[in-house]
Coordinates of C-alpha atoms in Angstrom, one line a residue:
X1006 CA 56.7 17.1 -7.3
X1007 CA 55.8 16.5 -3.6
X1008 CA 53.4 19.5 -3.5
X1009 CA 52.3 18.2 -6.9
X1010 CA 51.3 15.0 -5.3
X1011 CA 49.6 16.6 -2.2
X1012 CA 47.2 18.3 -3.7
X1013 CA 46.3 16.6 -6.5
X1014 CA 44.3 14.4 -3.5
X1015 CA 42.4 17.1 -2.7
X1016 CA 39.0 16.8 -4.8
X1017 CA 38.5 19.4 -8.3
X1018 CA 36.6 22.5 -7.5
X1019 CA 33.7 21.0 -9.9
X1020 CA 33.5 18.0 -7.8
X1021 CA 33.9 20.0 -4.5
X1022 CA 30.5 22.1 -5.8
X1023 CA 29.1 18.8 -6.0
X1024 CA 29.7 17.5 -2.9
X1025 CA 28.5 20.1 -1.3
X1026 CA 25.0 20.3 -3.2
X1027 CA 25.1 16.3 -2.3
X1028 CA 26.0 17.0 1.3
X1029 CA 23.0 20.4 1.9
X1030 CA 20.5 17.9 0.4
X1031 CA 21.2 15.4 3.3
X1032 CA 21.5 18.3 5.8
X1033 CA 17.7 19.0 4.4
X1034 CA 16.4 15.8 5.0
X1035 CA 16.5 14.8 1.5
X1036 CA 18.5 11.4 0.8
X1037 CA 17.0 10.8 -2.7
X1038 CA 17.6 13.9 -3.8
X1039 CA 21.3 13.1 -3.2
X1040 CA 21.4 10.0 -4.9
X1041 CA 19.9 12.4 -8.6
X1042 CA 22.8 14.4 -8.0
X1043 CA 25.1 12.2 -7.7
X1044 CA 23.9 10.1 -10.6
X1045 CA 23.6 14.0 -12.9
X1046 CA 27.3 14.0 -11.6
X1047 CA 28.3 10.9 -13.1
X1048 CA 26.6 11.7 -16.5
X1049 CA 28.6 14.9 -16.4
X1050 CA 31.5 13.3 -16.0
X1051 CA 32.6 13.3 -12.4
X1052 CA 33.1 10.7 -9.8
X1053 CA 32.8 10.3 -6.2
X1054 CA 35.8 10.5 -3.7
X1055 CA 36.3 10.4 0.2
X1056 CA 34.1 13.1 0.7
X1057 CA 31.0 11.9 -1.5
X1058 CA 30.5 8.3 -0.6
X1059 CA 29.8 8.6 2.7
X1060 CA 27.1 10.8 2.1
X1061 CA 25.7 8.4 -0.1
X1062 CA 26.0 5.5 1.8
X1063 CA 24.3 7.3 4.4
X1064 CA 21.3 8.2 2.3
X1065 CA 21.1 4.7 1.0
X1066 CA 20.5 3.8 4.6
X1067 CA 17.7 6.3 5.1
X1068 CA 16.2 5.3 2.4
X1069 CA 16.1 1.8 2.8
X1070 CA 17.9 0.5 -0.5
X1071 CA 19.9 -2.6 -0.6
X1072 CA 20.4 -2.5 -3.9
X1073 CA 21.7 0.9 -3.7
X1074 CA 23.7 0.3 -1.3
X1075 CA 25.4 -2.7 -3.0
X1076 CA 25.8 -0.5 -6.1
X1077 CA 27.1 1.7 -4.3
X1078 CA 29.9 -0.5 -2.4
X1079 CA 30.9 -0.9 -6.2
X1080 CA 31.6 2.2 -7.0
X1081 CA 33.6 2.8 -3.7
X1082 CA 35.8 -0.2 -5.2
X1083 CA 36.0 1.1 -9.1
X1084 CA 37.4 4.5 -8.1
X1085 CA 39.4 2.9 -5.3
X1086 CA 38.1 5.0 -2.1
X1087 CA 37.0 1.1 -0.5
X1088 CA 40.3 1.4 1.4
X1089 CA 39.3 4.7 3.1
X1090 CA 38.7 4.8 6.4
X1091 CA 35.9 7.2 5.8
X1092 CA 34.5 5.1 3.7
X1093 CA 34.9 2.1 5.5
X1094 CA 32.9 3.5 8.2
X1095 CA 30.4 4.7 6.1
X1096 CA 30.1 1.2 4.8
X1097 CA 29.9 -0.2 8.1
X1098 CA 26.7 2.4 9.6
X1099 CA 24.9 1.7 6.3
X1100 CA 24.9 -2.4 6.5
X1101 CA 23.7 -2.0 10.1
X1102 CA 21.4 0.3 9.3
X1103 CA 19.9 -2.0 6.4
X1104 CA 20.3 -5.1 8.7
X1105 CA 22.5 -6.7 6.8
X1106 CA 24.5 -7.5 9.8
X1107 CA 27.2 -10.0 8.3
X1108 CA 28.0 -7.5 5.3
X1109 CA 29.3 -5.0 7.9
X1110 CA 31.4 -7.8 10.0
X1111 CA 33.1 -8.2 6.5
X1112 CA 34.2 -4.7 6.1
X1113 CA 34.6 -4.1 9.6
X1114 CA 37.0 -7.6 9.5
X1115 CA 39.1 -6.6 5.9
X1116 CA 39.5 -3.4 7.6
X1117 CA 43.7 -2.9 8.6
X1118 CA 43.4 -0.5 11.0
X1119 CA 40.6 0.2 13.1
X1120 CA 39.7 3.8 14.8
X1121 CA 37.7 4.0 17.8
X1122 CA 34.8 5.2 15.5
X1123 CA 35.1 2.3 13.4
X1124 CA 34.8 0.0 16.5
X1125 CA 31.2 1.8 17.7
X1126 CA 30.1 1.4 14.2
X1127 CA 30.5 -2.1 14.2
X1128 CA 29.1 -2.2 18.0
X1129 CA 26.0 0.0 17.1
X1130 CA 25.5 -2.2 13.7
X1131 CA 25.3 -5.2 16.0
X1132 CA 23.3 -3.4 19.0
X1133 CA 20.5 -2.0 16.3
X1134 CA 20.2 -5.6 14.8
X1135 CA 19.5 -7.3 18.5
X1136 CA 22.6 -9.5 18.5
X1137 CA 23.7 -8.1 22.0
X1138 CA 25.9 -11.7 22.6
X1139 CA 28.2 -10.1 19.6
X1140 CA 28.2 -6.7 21.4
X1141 CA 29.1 -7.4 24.5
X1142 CA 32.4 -9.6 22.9
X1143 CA 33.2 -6.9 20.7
X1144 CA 32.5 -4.6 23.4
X1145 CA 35.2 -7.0 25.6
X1146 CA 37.9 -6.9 22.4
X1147 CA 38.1 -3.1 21.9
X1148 CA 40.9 -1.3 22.7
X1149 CA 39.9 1.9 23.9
X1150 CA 36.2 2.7 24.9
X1151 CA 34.5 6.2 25.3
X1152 CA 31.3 7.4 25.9
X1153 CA 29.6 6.3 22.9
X1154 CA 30.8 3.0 23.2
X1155 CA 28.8 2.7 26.5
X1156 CA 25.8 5.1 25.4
X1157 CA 25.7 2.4 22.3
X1158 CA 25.3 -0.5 24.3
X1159 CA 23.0 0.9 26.8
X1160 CA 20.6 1.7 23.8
X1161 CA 21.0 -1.8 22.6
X1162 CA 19.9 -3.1 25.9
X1163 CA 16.9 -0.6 25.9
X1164 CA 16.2 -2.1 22.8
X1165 CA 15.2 -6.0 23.3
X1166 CA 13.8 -4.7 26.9
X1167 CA 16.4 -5.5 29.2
X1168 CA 16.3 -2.6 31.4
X1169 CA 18.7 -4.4 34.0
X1170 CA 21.4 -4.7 32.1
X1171 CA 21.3 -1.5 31.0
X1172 CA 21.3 0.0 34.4
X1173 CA 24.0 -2.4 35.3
X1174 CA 26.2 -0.4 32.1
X1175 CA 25.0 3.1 33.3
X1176 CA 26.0 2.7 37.0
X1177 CA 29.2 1.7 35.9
X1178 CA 30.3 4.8 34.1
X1179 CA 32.7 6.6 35.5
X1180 CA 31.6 9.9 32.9
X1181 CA 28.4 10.2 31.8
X1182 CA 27.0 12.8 29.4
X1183 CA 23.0 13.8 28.4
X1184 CA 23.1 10.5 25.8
X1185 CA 23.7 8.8 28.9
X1186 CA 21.1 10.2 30.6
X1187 CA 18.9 10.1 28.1
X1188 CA 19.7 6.6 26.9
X1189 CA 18.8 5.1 30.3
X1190 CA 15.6 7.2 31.0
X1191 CA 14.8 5.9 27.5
X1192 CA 15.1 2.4 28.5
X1193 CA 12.8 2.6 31.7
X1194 CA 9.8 4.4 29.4
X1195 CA 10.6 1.6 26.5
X1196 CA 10.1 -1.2 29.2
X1197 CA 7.4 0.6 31.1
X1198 CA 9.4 1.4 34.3
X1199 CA 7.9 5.0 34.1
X1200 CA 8.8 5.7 37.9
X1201 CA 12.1 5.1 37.8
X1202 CA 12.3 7.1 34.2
X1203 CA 10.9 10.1 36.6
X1204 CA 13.5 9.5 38.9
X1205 CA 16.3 9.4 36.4
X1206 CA 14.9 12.5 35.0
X1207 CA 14.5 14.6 38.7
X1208 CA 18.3 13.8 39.2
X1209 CA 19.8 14.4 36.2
X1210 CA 21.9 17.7 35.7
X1211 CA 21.4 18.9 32.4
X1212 CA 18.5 18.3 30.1
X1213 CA 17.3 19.2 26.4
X1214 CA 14.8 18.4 24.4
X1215 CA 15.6 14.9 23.5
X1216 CA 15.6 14.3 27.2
X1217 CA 11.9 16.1 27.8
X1218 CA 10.5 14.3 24.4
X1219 CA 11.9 11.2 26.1
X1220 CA 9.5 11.5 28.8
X1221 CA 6.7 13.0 27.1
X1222 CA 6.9 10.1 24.4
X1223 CA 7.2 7.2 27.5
X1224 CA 3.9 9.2 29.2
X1225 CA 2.0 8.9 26.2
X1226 CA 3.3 5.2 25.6
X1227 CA 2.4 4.1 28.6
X1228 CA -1.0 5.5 28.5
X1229 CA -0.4 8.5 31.1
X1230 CA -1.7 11.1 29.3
X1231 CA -2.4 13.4 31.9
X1232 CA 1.1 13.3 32.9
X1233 CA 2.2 13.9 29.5
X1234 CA 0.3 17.3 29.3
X1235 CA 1.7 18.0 32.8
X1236 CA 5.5 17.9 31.6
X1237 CA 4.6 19.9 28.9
X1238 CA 3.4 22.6 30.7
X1239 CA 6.7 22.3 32.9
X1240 CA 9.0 22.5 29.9
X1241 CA 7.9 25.2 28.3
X1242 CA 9.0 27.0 31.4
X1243 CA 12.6 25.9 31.0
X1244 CA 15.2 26.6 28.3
X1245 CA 14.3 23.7 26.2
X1246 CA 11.3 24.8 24.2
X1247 CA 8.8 22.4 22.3
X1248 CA 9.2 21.2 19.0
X1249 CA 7.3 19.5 16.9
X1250 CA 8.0 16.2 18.3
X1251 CA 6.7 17.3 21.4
X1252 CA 3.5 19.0 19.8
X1253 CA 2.9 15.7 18.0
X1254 CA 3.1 13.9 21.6
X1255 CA 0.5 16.3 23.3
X1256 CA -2.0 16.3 20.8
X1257 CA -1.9 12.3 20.7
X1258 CA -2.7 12.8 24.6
X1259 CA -5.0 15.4 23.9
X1260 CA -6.9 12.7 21.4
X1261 CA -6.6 10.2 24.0
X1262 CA -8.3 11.9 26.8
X1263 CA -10.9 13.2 23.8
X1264 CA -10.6 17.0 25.1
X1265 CA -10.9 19.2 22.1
X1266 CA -10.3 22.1 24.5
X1267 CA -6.7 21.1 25.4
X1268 CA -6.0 20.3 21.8
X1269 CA -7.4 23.3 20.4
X1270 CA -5.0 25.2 23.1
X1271 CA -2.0 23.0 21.6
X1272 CA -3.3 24.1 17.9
X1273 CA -2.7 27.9 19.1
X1274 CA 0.5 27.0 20.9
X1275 CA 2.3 25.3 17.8
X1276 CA 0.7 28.0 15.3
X1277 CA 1.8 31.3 18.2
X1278 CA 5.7 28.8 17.7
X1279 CA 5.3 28.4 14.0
X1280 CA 5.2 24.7 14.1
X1281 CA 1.6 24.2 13.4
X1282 CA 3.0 23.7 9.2
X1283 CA 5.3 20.8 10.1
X1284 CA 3.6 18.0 8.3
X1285 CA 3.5 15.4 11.1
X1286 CA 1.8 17.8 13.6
X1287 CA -0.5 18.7 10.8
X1288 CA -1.6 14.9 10.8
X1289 CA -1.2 14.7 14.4
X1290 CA -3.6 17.8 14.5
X1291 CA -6.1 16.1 12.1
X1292 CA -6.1 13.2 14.1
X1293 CA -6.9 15.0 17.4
X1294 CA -9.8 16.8 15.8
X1295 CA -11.1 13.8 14.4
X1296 CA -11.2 11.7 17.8
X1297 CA -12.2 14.5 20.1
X1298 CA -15.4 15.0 17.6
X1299 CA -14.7 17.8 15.5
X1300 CA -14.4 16.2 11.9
X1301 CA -15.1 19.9 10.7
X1302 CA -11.9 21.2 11.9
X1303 CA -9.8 18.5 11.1
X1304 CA -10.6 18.9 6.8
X1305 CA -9.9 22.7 8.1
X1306 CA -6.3 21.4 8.8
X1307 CA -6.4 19.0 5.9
X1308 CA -7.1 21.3 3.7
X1309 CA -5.4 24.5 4.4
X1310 CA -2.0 22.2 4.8
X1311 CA -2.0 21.3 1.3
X1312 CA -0.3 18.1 1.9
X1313 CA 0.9 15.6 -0.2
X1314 CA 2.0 13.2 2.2
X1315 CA 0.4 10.0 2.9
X1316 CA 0.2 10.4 6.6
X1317 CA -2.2 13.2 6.6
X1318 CA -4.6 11.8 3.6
X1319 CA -4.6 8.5 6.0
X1320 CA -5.2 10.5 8.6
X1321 CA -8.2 12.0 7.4
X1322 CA -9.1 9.2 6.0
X1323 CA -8.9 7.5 8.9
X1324 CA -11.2 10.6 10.8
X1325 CA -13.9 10.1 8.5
X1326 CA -14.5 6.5 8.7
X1327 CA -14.5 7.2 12.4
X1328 CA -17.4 9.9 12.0
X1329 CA -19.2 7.0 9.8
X1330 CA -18.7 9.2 6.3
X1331 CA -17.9 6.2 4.3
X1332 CA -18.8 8.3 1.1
X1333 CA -16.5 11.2 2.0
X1334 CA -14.0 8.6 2.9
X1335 CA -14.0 7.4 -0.4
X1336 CA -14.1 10.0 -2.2
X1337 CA -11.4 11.6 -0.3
X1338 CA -9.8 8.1 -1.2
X1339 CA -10.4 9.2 -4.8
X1340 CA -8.8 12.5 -4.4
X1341 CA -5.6 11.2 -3.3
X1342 CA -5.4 8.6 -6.5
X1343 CA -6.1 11.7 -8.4
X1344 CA -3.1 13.5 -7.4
X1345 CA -0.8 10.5 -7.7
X1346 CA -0.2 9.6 -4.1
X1347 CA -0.3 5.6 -3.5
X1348 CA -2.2 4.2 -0.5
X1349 CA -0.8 2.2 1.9
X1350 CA -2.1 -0.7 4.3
X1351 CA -3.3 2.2 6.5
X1352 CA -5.4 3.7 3.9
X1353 CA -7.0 0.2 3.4
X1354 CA -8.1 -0.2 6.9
X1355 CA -9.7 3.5 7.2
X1356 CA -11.2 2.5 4.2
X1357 CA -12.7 -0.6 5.1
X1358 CA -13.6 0.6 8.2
X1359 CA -15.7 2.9 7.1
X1360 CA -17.2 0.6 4.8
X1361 CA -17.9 -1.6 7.9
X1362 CA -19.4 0.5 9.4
X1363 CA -21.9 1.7 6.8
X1364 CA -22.4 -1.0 5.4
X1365 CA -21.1 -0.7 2.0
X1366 CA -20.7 -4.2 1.8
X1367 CA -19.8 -4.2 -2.5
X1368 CA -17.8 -1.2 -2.0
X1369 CA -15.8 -2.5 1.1
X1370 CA -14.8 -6.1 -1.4
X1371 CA -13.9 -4.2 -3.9
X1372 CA -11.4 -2.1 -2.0
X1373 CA -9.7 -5.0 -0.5
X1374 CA -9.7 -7.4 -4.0
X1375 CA -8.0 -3.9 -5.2
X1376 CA -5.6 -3.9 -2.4
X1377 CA -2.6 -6.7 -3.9
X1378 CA -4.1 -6.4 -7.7
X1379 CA -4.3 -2.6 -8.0
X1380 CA -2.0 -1.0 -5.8
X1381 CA 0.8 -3.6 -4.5
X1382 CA -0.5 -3.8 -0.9
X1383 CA -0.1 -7.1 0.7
X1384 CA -3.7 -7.4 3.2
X1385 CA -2.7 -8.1 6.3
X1386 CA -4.4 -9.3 9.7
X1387 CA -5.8 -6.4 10.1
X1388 CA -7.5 -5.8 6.6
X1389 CA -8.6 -9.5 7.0
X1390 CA -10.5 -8.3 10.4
X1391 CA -11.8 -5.2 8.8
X1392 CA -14.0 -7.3 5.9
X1393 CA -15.0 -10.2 8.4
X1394 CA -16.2 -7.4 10.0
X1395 CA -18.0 -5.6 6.9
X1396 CA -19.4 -9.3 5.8
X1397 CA -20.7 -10.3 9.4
X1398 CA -22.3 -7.0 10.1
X1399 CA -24.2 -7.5 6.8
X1400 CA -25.6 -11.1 7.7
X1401 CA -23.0 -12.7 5.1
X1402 CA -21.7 -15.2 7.4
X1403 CA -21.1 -18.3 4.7
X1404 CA -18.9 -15.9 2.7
X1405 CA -17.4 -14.3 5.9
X1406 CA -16.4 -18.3 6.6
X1407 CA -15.2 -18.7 3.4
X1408 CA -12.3 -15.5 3.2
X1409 CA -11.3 -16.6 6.9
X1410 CA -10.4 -20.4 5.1
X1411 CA -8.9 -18.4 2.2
X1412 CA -6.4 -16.5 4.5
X1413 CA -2.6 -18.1 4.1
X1414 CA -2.5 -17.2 8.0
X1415 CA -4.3 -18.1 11.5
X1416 CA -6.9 -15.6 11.6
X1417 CA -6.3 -14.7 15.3
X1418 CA -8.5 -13.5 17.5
X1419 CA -9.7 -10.2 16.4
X1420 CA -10.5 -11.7 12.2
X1421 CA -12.8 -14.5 15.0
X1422 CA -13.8 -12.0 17.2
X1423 CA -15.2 -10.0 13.9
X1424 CA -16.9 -13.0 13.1
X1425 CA -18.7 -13.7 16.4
X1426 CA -20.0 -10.1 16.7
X1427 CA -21.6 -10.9 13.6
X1428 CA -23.3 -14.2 14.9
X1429 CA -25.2 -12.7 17.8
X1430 CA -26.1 -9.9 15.9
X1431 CA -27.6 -12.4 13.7
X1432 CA -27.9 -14.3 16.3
X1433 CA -26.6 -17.2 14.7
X1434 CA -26.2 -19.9 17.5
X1435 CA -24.5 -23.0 14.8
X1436 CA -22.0 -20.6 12.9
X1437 CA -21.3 -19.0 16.8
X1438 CA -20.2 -22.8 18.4
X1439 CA -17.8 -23.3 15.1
X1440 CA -16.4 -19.6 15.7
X1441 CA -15.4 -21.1 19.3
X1442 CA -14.1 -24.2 18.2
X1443 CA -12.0 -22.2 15.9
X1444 CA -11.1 -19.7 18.4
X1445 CA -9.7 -22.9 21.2
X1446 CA -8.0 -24.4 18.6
X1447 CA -5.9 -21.0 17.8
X1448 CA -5.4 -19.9 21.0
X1449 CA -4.9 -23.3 22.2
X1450 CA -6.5 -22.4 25.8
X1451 CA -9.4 -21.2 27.4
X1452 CA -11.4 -18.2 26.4
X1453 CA -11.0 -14.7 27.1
X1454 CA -14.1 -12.4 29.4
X1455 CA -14.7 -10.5 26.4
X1456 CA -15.7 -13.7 24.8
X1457 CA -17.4 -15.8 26.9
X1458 CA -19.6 -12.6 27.3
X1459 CA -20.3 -12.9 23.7
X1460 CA -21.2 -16.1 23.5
X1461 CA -23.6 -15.7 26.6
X1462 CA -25.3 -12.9 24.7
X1463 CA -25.3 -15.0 21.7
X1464 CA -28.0 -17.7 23.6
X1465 CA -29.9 -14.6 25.5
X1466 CA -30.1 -13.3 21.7
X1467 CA -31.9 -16.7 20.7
X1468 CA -33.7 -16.4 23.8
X1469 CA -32.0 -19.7 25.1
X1470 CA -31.5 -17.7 28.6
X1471 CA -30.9 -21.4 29.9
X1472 CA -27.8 -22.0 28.2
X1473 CA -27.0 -18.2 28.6
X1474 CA -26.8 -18.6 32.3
X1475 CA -24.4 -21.3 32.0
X1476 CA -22.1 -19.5 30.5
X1477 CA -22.0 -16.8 33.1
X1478 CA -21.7 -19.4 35.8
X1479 CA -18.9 -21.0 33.7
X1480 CA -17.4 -17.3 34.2
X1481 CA -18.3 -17.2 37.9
X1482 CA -16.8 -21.0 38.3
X1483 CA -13.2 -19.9 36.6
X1484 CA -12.7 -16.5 38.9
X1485 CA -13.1 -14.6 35.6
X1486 CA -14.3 -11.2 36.1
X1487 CA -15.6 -8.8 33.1
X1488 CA -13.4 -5.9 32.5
X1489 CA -15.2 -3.3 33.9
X1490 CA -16.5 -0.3 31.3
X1491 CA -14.8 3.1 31.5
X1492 CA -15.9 7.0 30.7
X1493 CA -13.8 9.6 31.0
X1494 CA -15.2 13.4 30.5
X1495 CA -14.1 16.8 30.6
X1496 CA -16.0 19.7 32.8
X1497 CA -13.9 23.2 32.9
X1498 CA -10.6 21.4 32.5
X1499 CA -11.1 18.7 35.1
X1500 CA -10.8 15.0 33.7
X1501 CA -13.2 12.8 35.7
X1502 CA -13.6 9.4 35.1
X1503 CA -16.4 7.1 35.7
X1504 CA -15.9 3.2 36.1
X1505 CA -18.7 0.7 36.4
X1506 CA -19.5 0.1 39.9
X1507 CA -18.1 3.1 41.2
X1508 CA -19.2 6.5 42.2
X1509 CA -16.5 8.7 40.2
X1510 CA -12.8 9.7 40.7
X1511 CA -11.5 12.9 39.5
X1512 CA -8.3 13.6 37.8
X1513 CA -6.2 16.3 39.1
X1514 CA -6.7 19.7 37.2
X1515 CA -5.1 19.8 34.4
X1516 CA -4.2 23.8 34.1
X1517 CA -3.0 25.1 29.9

């Protein structure tokens, strides 16, 4: 009767096949997938267990469902696998990961006995939602800490920025393994401290690839491109090859620094490493060819690809407004509706964009009425700049007014900035003195270089050089100096750069 007992926990062998179709979908990267299955299981007959709802609950997490999740929680309490441990934990990683912080403290709280993994569930829950006061006490209550408890709350502090604390966390590890490591190197890129991320990375004793995308990833964030391509170069020389990650990194520097040689050697790199298919370096590769002037070779990429995903359409998208082909734009636009995919707020702004900068003025009003009506898409700050924008350009300053006091927002200072552009191109001297009353009042102090530039150009455009002068002397008077201009070209692999007011200053080679 014992044995009886025993293994009538174990699960059936039809709902062991399940599980396991349920458990390779998630392996693959495929979380909705897992839900069908597991709702075809049901229909069939069968019901999760142990094993099954923790795979759910984590998919319900990657996918970014409440609702399901909820649901979900249900079921764990119908067929009485709530009281798992498993499960409990499973519960706990999928509230944090949905933010619904005080959901997890209540399972965490009902739960009798509490594992060491349970306790770094509930402190990563509260370190991913930015409540680091609750960490640090939980942190304080547990009984028994390892490595991941301290790897957990060195992320959290790389997360709201404070890069102190986390080094005062790291340096007091007695153990530390590549998380570690990586963890901390992470928080110096995040908060800009890319010198002491080097250092960190020289001194560390075993790396791989999360720890070379780390700094890769912090080059390119903090706008060090060429230093970016130069770690590249040094890790493909070590065990840790390149992935697509890092592919996506380098051409995004590569876009930056507008060399279309560099990228098209990164094209042949990630196609020679068969990487080249992987859908977010194919939109990363569209959007390198698109920036560094090639809009030919990026619908090359586009279209060989074959890609359904929204990225790359937006991507190209994007690439053609840039080029000025409004009409391709929108017909690629057109395309995408035809094979079902929905836009998104990026999709809107390439396409307005474009518009802009055409001037398809009827076109570019049409788009954005269609945005919330037609496809769900709430515009946003942006979208708002990108018709102020279209309007001004096109002399319709009354109706460009008129959206701005629409808006159910402060239009900030690019939707103003829009605006102004459009008055001294006009050069509309009333409308441009309300643009800068509205542009004090939202800022609430002085104006920027940029704009009291603009609004010197605006009286030289009028031909009121008087009141033009004042404006520079207003400059002069305040110690505000103009942002000086910047070029940066390419000749046989050598970046130079060229700043107004200065003779040149070379990059260092950069050798691929």
């Amino acid at each position: 009767m014992a044995l009886f007992t025993c293994n009538s926990s174990l699960p059936s062998p039809g709902l062991r096949n399940w599980n396991s179709i349920i458990k390779k979908q998630m392996e693959m990267g495929e979380p909705e997938n897992a839900i069908m299955t597991y709702l075809k299981m049901q229909a069939l007959g069968f019901h999760g267990d142990n094993y099954t709802f923790p795979l759910l609950l984590k998919a319900a997490g990657r996918i970014s469902a409440p609702n399901l999740g909820f649901s979900l929680h249900g079921h764990t309490i119908k067929t009485g696998f709530s009281a798992h441990v498993f499960v409990q934990t499973a519960l706990i990683d999928m509230y944090g990961t949905l933010h619904c912080i005080v959901d997890a403290r209540k399972v965490f709280d009902k739960m009798p006995e509490r594992d060491l993994v349970a306790w770094n569930s509930m402190l990563d829950a509260f370190t991913c939602n930015y409540q680091m006061d609750d960490a640090i006490y939980l942190f304080d209550l547990m009984p028994l800490k390892d490595l991941s408890s301290f790897n957990i709350l060195i992320s959290g502090y790389s997360i709201i920025g404070e890069v102190l604390s986390a080094r005062r966390v790291f340096d007091q590890m007695g153990e530390k393994d590549t998380v570690s490591w990586n963890s901390m190197i992470s928080a110096y890129t995040r908060a800009g401290e890319m010198k002491m991320g080097l250092e960190l990375f020289s001194k560390m004793p075993i790396r791989n690839g999360i720890t070379w995308n780390t700094m890769i990833t912090g080059c390119l964030q903090n706008d060090q491109f060429r230093e970016a391509i130069e770690l590249f170069e040094e890790m493909k020389n070590t065990d840790c090859k390149p992935d697509y990650l890092t592919m996506v990194s380098v051409l995004s520097a590569s876009a930056h620094l507008g060399s279309l040689e560099l990228g098209q050697r990164f094209h042949i790199y990630a196609m020679n490493h068969n990487i080249a298919s992987n859908p977010y370096v194919v939109t990363a590769l569209i959007d390198m060819y698109a920036k560094c002037g090639s809009i030919e070779q990026a619908l090359l990429v586009f279209v060989k690809s074959e890609s359904n995903d929204i990225y790359s359409w937006n991507a190209m998208i994007t690439g053609l407004s840039l080029h000025g082909s409004a009409i391709s734009a929108i017909q690629m636009f057109r395309n995408m509706r035809a094979k079902n995919i929905k836009p998104d707020d990026i999709t809107f702004i390439g396409l307005l964009n474009a518009c802009s900068h055409s001037g398809f003025v009827q076109e570019g009003c049409e788009l954005f009425n269609s945005m919330e009506k037609g496809f769900g898409v709430s515009p946003k700050l942006e979208h708002y700049g990108c018709v102020i924008d279209l309007l001004s350009r096109a002399g319709y300053l009354d109706e460009a007014f008129r959206v701005i006091e629409a808006m159910g927002f402060e239009p900030g200072e690019s939707v103003l900035g829009a605006l102004l552009n459009g008055c001294v191109i006009h050069k509309d001297v009333e409308r441009g003195k309300r643009v800068m009353i509205k542009m004090m009042s939202c800022r609430g102090k002085g104006l920027s270089d940029g704009e009291l530039m603009m609004f010197s150009n605006l009286y030289a455009a009028c031909g009121d050089w008087e009141e033009a002068n004042k404006w520079r002397e207003m400059m002069n008077e305040a110690g505000i100096v103009k942002t000086a201009g910047l070029s940066v070209i390419e000749v046989d692999g050598r970046f130079c750069k060229f700043m107004a007011g200065e003779i040149s200053k070379d990059f260092a080679t950069i050798d691929v």
